[in-house]
Coordinates of C-alpha atoms in Angstrom, one line a residue:
K10 CA -102.7 34.9 -135.4
M11 CA -102.2 38.0 -133.3
A12 CA -100.0 40.7 -134.9
Y13 CA -97.0 42.1 -133.0
P14 CA -97.2 45.8 -132.0
T15 CA -94.8 47.8 -134.0
V16 CA -92.2 50.5 -133.0
S17 CA -92.7 53.4 -135.3
G18 CA -89.5 55.3 -134.5
P19 CA -86.9 55.9 -131.8
Y20 CA -87.9 57.6 -128.5
G21 CA -84.7 57.8 -126.4
L22 CA -84.0 55.9 -123.2
V23 CA -86.9 54.9 -121.0
P24 CA -86.1 53.6 -117.5
V25 CA -87.8 50.2 -116.7
K26 CA -86.0 48.6 -113.8
L27 CA -82.7 48.2 -112.0
L28 CA -80.1 45.7 -113.0
S29 CA -81.0 43.6 -110.0
G30 CA -84.6 43.2 -111.3
V31 CA -86.1 45.6 -108.8
P32 CA -88.7 48.0 -110.4
F33 CA -87.5 51.5 -111.1
V34 CA -89.5 53.8 -108.9
G35 CA -88.9 57.1 -110.7
V36 CA -86.1 58.6 -108.5
T37 CA -84.5 61.6 -110.1
R38 CA -82.0 64.2 -109.0
H39 CA -82.1 67.9 -109.8
Y40 CA -79.2 69.5 -111.7
K41 CA -78.9 73.1 -113.0
I42 CA -78.9 74.0 -116.6
A43 CA -77.0 77.2 -117.4
S44 CA -79.1 80.2 -118.5
G45 CA -78.9 80.5 -122.2
Y46 CA -77.5 77.1 -122.9
A47 CA -77.8 76.8 -126.6
T48 CA -78.8 73.1 -127.2
S49 CA -82.3 71.7 -126.7
I50 CA -82.5 68.6 -124.4
F51 CA -85.4 66.2 -124.8
A52 CA -86.8 63.6 -122.4
G53 CA -84.8 60.4 -122.9
D54 CA -81.6 62.2 -124.0
A55 CA -78.4 61.6 -122.1
V56 CA -76.9 64.5 -120.2
K57 CA -73.4 65.1 -118.8
L58 CA -72.1 67.1 -115.9
V59 CA -69.8 69.9 -117.0
T60 CA -67.3 72.2 -115.2
G61 CA -69.4 74.7 -113.2
G62 CA -71.8 72.1 -111.9
T63 CA -74.5 72.3 -114.6
V64 CA -75.6 69.6 -117.1
E65 CA -75.6 69.7 -120.9
R66 CA -76.8 67.3 -123.6
D67 CA -74.5 64.4 -124.1
A68 CA -74.2 63.0 -127.7
F69 CA -75.0 59.3 -128.2
D70 CA -71.6 58.3 -129.3
A71 CA -68.4 56.5 -128.2
A72 CA -67.1 59.5 -126.4
M73 CA -70.2 60.0 -124.3
T74 CA -69.7 60.5 -120.5
P75 CA -73.2 60.6 -119.1
I76 CA -74.3 61.5 -115.7
G77 CA -77.8 60.2 -116.5
V78 CA -80.9 60.6 -118.6
F79 CA -82.9 63.8 -118.8
M80 CA -86.6 63.5 -117.9
G81 CA -87.8 67.1 -118.1
C82 CA -87.2 70.5 -116.4
T83 CA -88.6 73.5 -114.6
Y84 CA -87.8 77.2 -115.0
T85 CA -89.4 80.6 -114.8
D86 CA -90.5 81.3 -118.3
P87 CA -89.2 84.7 -119.3
S88 CA -92.2 85.5 -121.5
L89 CA -94.8 84.4 -118.9
G90 CA -93.2 85.4 -115.6
Y91 CA -94.0 82.2 -113.8
K92 CA -92.5 78.7 -113.3
V93 CA -93.3 76.1 -116.0
F94 CA -92.7 72.4 -116.2
R95 CA -91.5 71.1 -119.5
Q96 CA -90.9 67.8 -121.1
Y97 CA -87.9 69.2 -122.9
Y98 CA -85.5 72.1 -122.5
P99 CA -85.8 74.6 -125.4
A100 CA -82.4 75.8 -126.6
S101 CA -81.2 79.2 -125.4
T102 CA -83.8 79.7 -122.7
V103 CA -82.8 82.6 -120.5
A104 CA -83.7 81.9 -116.8
S105 CA -81.7 81.8 -113.6
D106 CA -83.6 78.8 -112.1
I107 CA -83.5 76.1 -114.8
E108 CA -83.5 72.7 -113.2
A109 CA -83.2 69.4 -115.0
Y110 CA -84.7 66.2 -113.6
V111 CA -82.1 63.5 -114.2
I112 CA -82.1 59.7 -113.6
D113 CA -78.5 59.4 -112.5
A114 CA -78.3 55.9 -111.0
T115 CA -75.6 53.8 -112.5
D116 CA -77.6 50.5 -112.4
V117 CA -80.8 51.5 -114.3
L118 CA -81.9 49.4 -117.3
F119 CA -83.4 51.4 -120.1
K120 CA -85.7 50.3 -122.9
V121 CA -84.6 51.7 -126.3
A122 CA -85.4 51.4 -129.9
V123 CA -83.0 49.6 -132.4
V124 CA -82.3 51.3 -135.7
S125 CA -80.5 50.4 -138.9
G126 CA -80.0 54.0 -139.9
T127 CA -80.7 57.4 -138.3
T128 CA -84.3 56.7 -137.4
V129 CA -85.1 53.6 -139.5
I130 CA -86.2 50.7 -137.2
G131 CA -83.9 47.7 -137.3
D132 CA -83.6 44.6 -135.1
L133 CA -81.3 42.5 -132.9
A134 CA -81.1 38.8 -132.3
L135 CA -80.8 36.7 -129.1
T136 CA -77.1 36.3 -129.9
D137 CA -76.6 40.0 -129.3
I138 CA -77.5 39.8 -125.6
G139 CA -74.3 40.5 -123.6
A140 CA -72.6 42.4 -126.4
N141 CA -72.0 46.2 -126.6
V142 CA -73.7 48.6 -129.0
A143 CA -73.3 52.1 -130.2
G144 CA -75.8 54.9 -129.7
V145 CA -77.4 56.7 -132.6
D146 CA -77.7 60.4 -132.0
N147 CA -80.8 62.2 -133.3
T148 CA -82.4 65.5 -132.6
G149 CA -85.6 65.2 -130.4
D150 CA -89.2 66.1 -131.3
S151 CA -90.2 69.5 -130.0
V152 CA -93.9 68.6 -130.3
S153 CA -93.8 65.6 -128.0
G154 CA -90.8 66.8 -126.1
N155 CA -89.2 63.3 -126.5
S156 CA -85.8 62.2 -127.6
R157 CA -85.3 60.4 -130.8
C158 CA -82.0 58.7 -129.9
A159 CA -81.6 55.0 -130.3
I160 CA -79.1 52.2 -130.5
S161 CA -77.5 50.6 -133.5
D162 CA -78.6 47.2 -134.8
T163 CA -74.9 46.1 -135.0
S164 CA -73.4 44.8 -131.8
A165 CA -69.7 44.2 -131.0
T166 CA -67.3 43.4 -128.1
T167 CA -65.6 46.9 -128.5
N168 CA -65.1 48.2 -124.9
T169 CA -65.6 51.8 -125.9
L170 CA -69.2 51.3 -127.0
P171 CA -71.5 53.1 -124.5
F172 CA -74.3 50.5 -124.0
R173 CA -74.4 46.9 -122.9
I174 CA -77.4 44.8 -124.2
V175 CA -78.9 43.1 -121.2
G176 CA -82.1 41.8 -122.8
L177 CA -84.6 42.1 -125.7
V178 CA -88.2 43.2 -125.7
E179 CA -90.5 40.2 -126.6
E180 CA -93.6 42.3 -127.2
T181 CA -92.3 44.2 -130.2
K182 CA -90.6 41.4 -132.2
N183 CA -91.1 41.9 -135.9
V184 CA -92.6 39.4 -138.3
S185 CA -89.2 37.9 -139.0
G186 CA -88.5 37.3 -135.3
G187 CA -86.1 40.2 -134.9
Y188 CA -86.1 42.3 -131.8
T189 CA -86.8 46.0 -132.5
E190 CA -86.3 47.1 -128.8
A191 CA -83.7 46.2 -126.3
Y192 CA -82.9 46.7 -122.6
V193 CA -79.6 48.3 -122.1
K194 CA -77.3 49.6 -119.3
W195 CA -74.5 52.0 -119.3
N196 CA -71.4 50.0 -120.4
A197 CA -68.7 52.5 -119.4
G198 CA -68.2 56.2 -119.1
H199 CA -70.8 57.0 -116.5
Q200 CA -69.5 60.0 -114.6
F201 CA -70.1 58.5 -111.1
N202 CA -67.8 55.7 -112.1
N203 CA -65.1 58.0 -113.5
T204 CA -62.3 58.2 -110.9
T205 CA -60.9 61.4 -112.2
G206 CA -64.0 63.5 -111.7
V207 CA -65.3 66.3 -114.0

């Protein structure tokens, strides 16, 4: 009997395809990050557009209002004197040309890990498809540059929950038949769908 691959921990939001089923082709938009912004942003974290036209990290909670998912950035490194490409934005970086690469389409499906606690892998069942789910906010990993955000293993119909479960990942089912990864879409709150603007 072949063993299932296991998910060792959360890794943020990973784009896989569009809601229509069309493959995601890697389209991003550039947004500015303010020089000296004091919070690190990791690949797979959600970001929000703020007054002034820059983006900041958006917490994975019921109040989130994302513009999209952060996939890396470029800036002129003040200690090196030339432009660098980074998997994550280090907090308090001082540069006038910091640009974030953001997946801001409203109809992207993301693969995400399911957790029962902060970073403890949990699982969902087939009956959770179509329900809403909370995000679980964790600080990213500065070694890999990746997010460690995830979704809760408890779904509900609450309309303020930020993610809708669209599908489950077969390849990483656990030995009990539970699904440790899911495909999700933005449920509500995306800034492009906010009629009042920023």
